[in-house]
mmCIF file of C-alpha atoms and ligand atoms in Angstrom:
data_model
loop_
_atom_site.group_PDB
_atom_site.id
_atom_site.type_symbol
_atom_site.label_atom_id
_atom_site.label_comp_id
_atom_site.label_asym_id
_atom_site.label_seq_id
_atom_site.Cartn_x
_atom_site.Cartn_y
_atom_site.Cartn_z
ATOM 1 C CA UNK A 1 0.000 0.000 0.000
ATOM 2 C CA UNK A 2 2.498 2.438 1.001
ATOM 3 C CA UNK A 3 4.814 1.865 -1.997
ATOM 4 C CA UNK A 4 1.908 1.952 -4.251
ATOM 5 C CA UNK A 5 0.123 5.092 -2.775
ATOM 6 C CA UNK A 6 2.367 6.480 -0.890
ATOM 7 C CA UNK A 7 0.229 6.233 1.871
ATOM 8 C CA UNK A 8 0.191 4.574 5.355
ATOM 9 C CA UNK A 9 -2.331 1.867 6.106
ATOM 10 C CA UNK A 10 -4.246 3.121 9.172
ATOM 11 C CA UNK A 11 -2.856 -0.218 11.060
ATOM 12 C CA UNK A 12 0.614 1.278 10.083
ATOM 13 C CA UNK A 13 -0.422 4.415 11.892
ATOM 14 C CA UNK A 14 -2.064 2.885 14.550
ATOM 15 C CA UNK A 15 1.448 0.901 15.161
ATOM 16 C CA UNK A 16 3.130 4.080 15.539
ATOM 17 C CA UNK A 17 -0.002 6.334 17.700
ATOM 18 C CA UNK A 18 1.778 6.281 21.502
ATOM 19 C CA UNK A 19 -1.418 4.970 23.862
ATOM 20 C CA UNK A 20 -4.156 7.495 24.216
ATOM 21 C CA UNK A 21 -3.402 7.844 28.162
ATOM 22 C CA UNK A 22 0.137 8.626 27.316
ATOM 23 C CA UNK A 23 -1.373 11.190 24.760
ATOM 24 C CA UNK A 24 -4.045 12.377 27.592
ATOM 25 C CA UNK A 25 -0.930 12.948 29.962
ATOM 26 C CA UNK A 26 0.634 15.696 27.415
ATOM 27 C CA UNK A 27 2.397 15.922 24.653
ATOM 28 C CA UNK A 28 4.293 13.417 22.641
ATOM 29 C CA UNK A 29 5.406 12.726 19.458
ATOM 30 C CA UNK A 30 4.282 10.063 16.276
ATOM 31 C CA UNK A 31 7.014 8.805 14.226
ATOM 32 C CA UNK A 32 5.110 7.935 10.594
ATOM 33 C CA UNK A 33 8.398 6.831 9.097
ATOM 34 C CA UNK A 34 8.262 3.694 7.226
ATOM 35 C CA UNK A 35 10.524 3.044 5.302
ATOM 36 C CA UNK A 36 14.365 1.694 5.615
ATOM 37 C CA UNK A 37 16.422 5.171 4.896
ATOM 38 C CA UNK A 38 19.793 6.425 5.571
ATOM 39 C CA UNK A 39 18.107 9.184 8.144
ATOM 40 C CA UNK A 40 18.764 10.083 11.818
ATOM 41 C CA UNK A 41 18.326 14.153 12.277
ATOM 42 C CA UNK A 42 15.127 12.865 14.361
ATOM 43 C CA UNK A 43 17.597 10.770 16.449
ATOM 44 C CA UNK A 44 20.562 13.220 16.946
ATOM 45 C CA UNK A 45 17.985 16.280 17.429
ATOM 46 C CA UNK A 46 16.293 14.370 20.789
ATOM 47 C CA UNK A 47 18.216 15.681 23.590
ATOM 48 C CA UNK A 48 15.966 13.019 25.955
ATOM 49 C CA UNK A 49 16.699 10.149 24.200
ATOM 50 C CA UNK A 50 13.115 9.267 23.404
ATOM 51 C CA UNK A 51 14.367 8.447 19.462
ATOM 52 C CA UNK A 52 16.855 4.972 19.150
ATOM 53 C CA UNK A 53 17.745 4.532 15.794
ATOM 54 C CA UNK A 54 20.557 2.176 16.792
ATOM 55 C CA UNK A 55 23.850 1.537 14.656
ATOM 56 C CA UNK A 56 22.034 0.484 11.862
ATOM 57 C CA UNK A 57 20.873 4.533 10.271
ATOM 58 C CA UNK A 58 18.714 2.343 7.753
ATOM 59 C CA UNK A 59 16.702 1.236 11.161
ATOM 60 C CA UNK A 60 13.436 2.865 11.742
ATOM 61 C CA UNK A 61 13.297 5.233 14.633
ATOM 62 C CA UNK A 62 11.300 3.993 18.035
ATOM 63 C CA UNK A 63 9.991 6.226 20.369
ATOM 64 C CA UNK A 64 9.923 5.928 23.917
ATOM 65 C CA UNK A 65 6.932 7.670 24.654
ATOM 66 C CA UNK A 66 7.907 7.722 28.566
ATOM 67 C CA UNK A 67 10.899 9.733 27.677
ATOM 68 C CA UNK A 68 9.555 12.228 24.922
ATOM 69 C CA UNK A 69 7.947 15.654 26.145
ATOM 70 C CA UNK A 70 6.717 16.888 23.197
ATOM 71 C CA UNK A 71 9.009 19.610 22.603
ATOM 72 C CA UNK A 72 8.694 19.203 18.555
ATOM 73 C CA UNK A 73 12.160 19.882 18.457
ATOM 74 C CA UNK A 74 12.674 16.246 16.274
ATOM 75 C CA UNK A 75 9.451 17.584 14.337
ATOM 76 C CA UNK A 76 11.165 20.677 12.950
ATOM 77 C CA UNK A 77 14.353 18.734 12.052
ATOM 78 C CA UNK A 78 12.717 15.307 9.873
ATOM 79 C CA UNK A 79 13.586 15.862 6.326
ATOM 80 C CA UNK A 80 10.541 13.635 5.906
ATOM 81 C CA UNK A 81 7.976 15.892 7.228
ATOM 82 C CA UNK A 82 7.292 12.518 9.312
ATOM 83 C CA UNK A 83 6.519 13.578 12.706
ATOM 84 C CA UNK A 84 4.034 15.029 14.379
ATOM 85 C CA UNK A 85 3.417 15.663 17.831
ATOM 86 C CA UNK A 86 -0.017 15.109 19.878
ATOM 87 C CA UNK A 87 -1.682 16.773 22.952
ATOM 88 C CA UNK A 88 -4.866 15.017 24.600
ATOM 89 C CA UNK A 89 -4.009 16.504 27.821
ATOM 90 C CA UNK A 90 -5.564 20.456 27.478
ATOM 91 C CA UNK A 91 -9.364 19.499 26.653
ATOM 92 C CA UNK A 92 -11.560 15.968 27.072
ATOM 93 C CA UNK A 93 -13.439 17.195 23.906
ATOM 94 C CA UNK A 94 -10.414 18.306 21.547
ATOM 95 C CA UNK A 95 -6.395 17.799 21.159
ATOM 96 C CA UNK A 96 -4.001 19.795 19.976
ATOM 97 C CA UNK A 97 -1.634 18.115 16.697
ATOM 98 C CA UNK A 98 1.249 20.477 16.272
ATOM 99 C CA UNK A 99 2.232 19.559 12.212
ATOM 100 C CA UNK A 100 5.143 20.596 9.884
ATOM 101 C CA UNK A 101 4.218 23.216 7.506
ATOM 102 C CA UNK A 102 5.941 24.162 4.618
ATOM 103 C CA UNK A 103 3.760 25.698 2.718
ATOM 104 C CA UNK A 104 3.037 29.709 2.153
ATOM 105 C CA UNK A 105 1.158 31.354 3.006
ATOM 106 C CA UNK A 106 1.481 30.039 6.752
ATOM 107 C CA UNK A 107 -1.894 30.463 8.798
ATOM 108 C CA UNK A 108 -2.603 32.785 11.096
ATOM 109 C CA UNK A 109 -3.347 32.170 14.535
ATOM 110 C CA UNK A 110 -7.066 32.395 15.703
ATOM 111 C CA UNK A 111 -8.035 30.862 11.588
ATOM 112 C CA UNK A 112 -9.737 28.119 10.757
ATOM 113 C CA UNK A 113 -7.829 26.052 8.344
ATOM 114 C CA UNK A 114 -9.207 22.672 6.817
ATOM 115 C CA UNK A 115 -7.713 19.473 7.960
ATOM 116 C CA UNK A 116 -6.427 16.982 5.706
ATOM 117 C CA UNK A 117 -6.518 13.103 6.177
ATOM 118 C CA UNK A 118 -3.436 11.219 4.763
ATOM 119 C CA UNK A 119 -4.862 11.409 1.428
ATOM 120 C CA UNK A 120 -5.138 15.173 1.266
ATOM 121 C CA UNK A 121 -8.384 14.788 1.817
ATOM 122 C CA UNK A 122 -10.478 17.212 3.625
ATOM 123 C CA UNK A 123 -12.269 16.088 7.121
ATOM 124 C CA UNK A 124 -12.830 18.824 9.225
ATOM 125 C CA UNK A 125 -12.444 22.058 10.391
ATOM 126 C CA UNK A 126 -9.511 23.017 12.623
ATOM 127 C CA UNK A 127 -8.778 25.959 14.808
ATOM 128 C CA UNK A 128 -5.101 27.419 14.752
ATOM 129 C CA UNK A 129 -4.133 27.879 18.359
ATOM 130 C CA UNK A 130 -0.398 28.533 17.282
ATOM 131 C CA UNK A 131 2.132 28.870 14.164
ATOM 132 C CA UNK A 132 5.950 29.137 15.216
ATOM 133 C CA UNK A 133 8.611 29.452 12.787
ATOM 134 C CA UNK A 134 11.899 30.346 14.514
ATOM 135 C CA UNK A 135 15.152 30.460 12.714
ATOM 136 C CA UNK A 136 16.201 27.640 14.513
ATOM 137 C CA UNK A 137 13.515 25.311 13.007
ATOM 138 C CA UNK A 138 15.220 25.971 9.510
ATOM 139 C CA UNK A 139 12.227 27.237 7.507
ATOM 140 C CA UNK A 140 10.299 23.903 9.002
ATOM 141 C CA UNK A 141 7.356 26.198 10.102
ATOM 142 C CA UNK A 142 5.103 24.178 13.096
ATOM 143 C CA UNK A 143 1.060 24.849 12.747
ATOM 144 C CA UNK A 144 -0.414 23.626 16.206
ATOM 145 C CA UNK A 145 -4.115 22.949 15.476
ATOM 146 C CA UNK A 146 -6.901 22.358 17.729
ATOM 147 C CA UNK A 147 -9.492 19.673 16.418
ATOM 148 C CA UNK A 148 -12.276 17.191 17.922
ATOM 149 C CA UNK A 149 -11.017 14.550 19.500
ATOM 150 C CA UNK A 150 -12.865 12.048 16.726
ATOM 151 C CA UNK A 151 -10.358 13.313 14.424
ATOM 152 C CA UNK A 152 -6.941 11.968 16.562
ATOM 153 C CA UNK A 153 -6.059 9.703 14.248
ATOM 154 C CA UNK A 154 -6.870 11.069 11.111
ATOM 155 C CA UNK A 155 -5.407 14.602 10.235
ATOM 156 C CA UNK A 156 -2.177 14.438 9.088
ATOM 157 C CA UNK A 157 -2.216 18.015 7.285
ATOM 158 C CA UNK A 158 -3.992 21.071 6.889
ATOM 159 C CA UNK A 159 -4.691 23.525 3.815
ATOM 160 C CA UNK A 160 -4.843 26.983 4.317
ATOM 161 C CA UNK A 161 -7.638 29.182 2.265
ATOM 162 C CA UNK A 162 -6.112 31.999 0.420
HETATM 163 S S1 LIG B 201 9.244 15.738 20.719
HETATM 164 FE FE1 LIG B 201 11.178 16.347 21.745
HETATM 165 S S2 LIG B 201 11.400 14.836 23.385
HETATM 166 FE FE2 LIG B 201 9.892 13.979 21.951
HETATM 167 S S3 LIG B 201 11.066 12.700 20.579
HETATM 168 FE FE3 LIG B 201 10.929 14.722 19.618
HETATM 169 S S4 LIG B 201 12.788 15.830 20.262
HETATM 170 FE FE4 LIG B 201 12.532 14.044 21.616
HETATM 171 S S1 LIG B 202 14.484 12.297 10.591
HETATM 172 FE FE1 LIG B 202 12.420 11.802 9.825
HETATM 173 S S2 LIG B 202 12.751 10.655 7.921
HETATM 174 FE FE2 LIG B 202 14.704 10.644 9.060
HETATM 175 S S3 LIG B 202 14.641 8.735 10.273
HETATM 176 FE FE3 LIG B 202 13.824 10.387 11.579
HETATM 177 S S4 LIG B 202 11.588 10.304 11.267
HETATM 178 FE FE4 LIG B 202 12.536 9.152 9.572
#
């Protein structure tokens, strides 16, 4: 499927989703890569050592959701665009996805913006509660949005109406 489409299978995704009461706690990243690459930024960039990549750099990275704290830091530095981070711990009806963004123009906070499934499919409505784009995050620009909770495991993007 994914070589075909390009697309993860949602048991792919669910494989990678930490548990939802380590998402309720705060949050934590999701690691959609998939494929056997020569790639570690995500690894070297995790100053809590919540990424092992181990001494093969083909390996996939594993997360140790116990050790991440969300700080998108990994997020910012994934040539991929694979990682997002999630945030169940703020609202019981909504979380927060904080998502790469490298697209212009960048939303503004306080928009709605539509969010995207893993097809680039639209899904819902989502509320921007935060855009950061800080020289250190090398022109990776971070959307956080805020969305129903129904929606966890779908949005993987947003578009932005111009
Ligand atoms: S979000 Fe921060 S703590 Fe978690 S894996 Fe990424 S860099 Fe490490
Ligand atoms: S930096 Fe991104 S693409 Fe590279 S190994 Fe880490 S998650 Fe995969």
């Amino acid at each position: 499927m994914l070589e075909k489409t390009g697309i993860a299978t949602r048991e792919m995704v669910m494989n990678v989703f930490p548990s939802i009461e380590r998402i309720n706690r705060g949050p934590v990243a999701v690691i959609e890569c998939f494929q056997n690459i020569p790639c570690n930024p995500c690894q070297t960039a995790c100053r809590f050592n919540a990424i092992n990549i181990g001494d093969d750099i083909n390996n996939l990275p594993e997360l140790s959701p116990e050790k991440c704290t969300g700080c998108a830091i990994c997020l910012s530095k994934c040539p991929g665009l694979s990682i997002m981070i999630v945030d169940g711990s703020k609202s019981q009806e909504t979380v927060l996805i904080k998502l790469p963004y490298e697209f212009s123009p960048l939303p503004v906070e306080g928009s709605t913006v539509q969010g995207l499934n893993r097809a680039g499919e639209y899904i819902a409505d989502a509320k921007v509660v935060g855009v950061l784009n800080p020289k250190s995050f090398d022109k990776t620009p971070v959307v956080t949005i805020e969305v129903d909770r129904k929606y966890l495991y779908y949005i993987r993007n947003i578009r932005v109406e111009v």
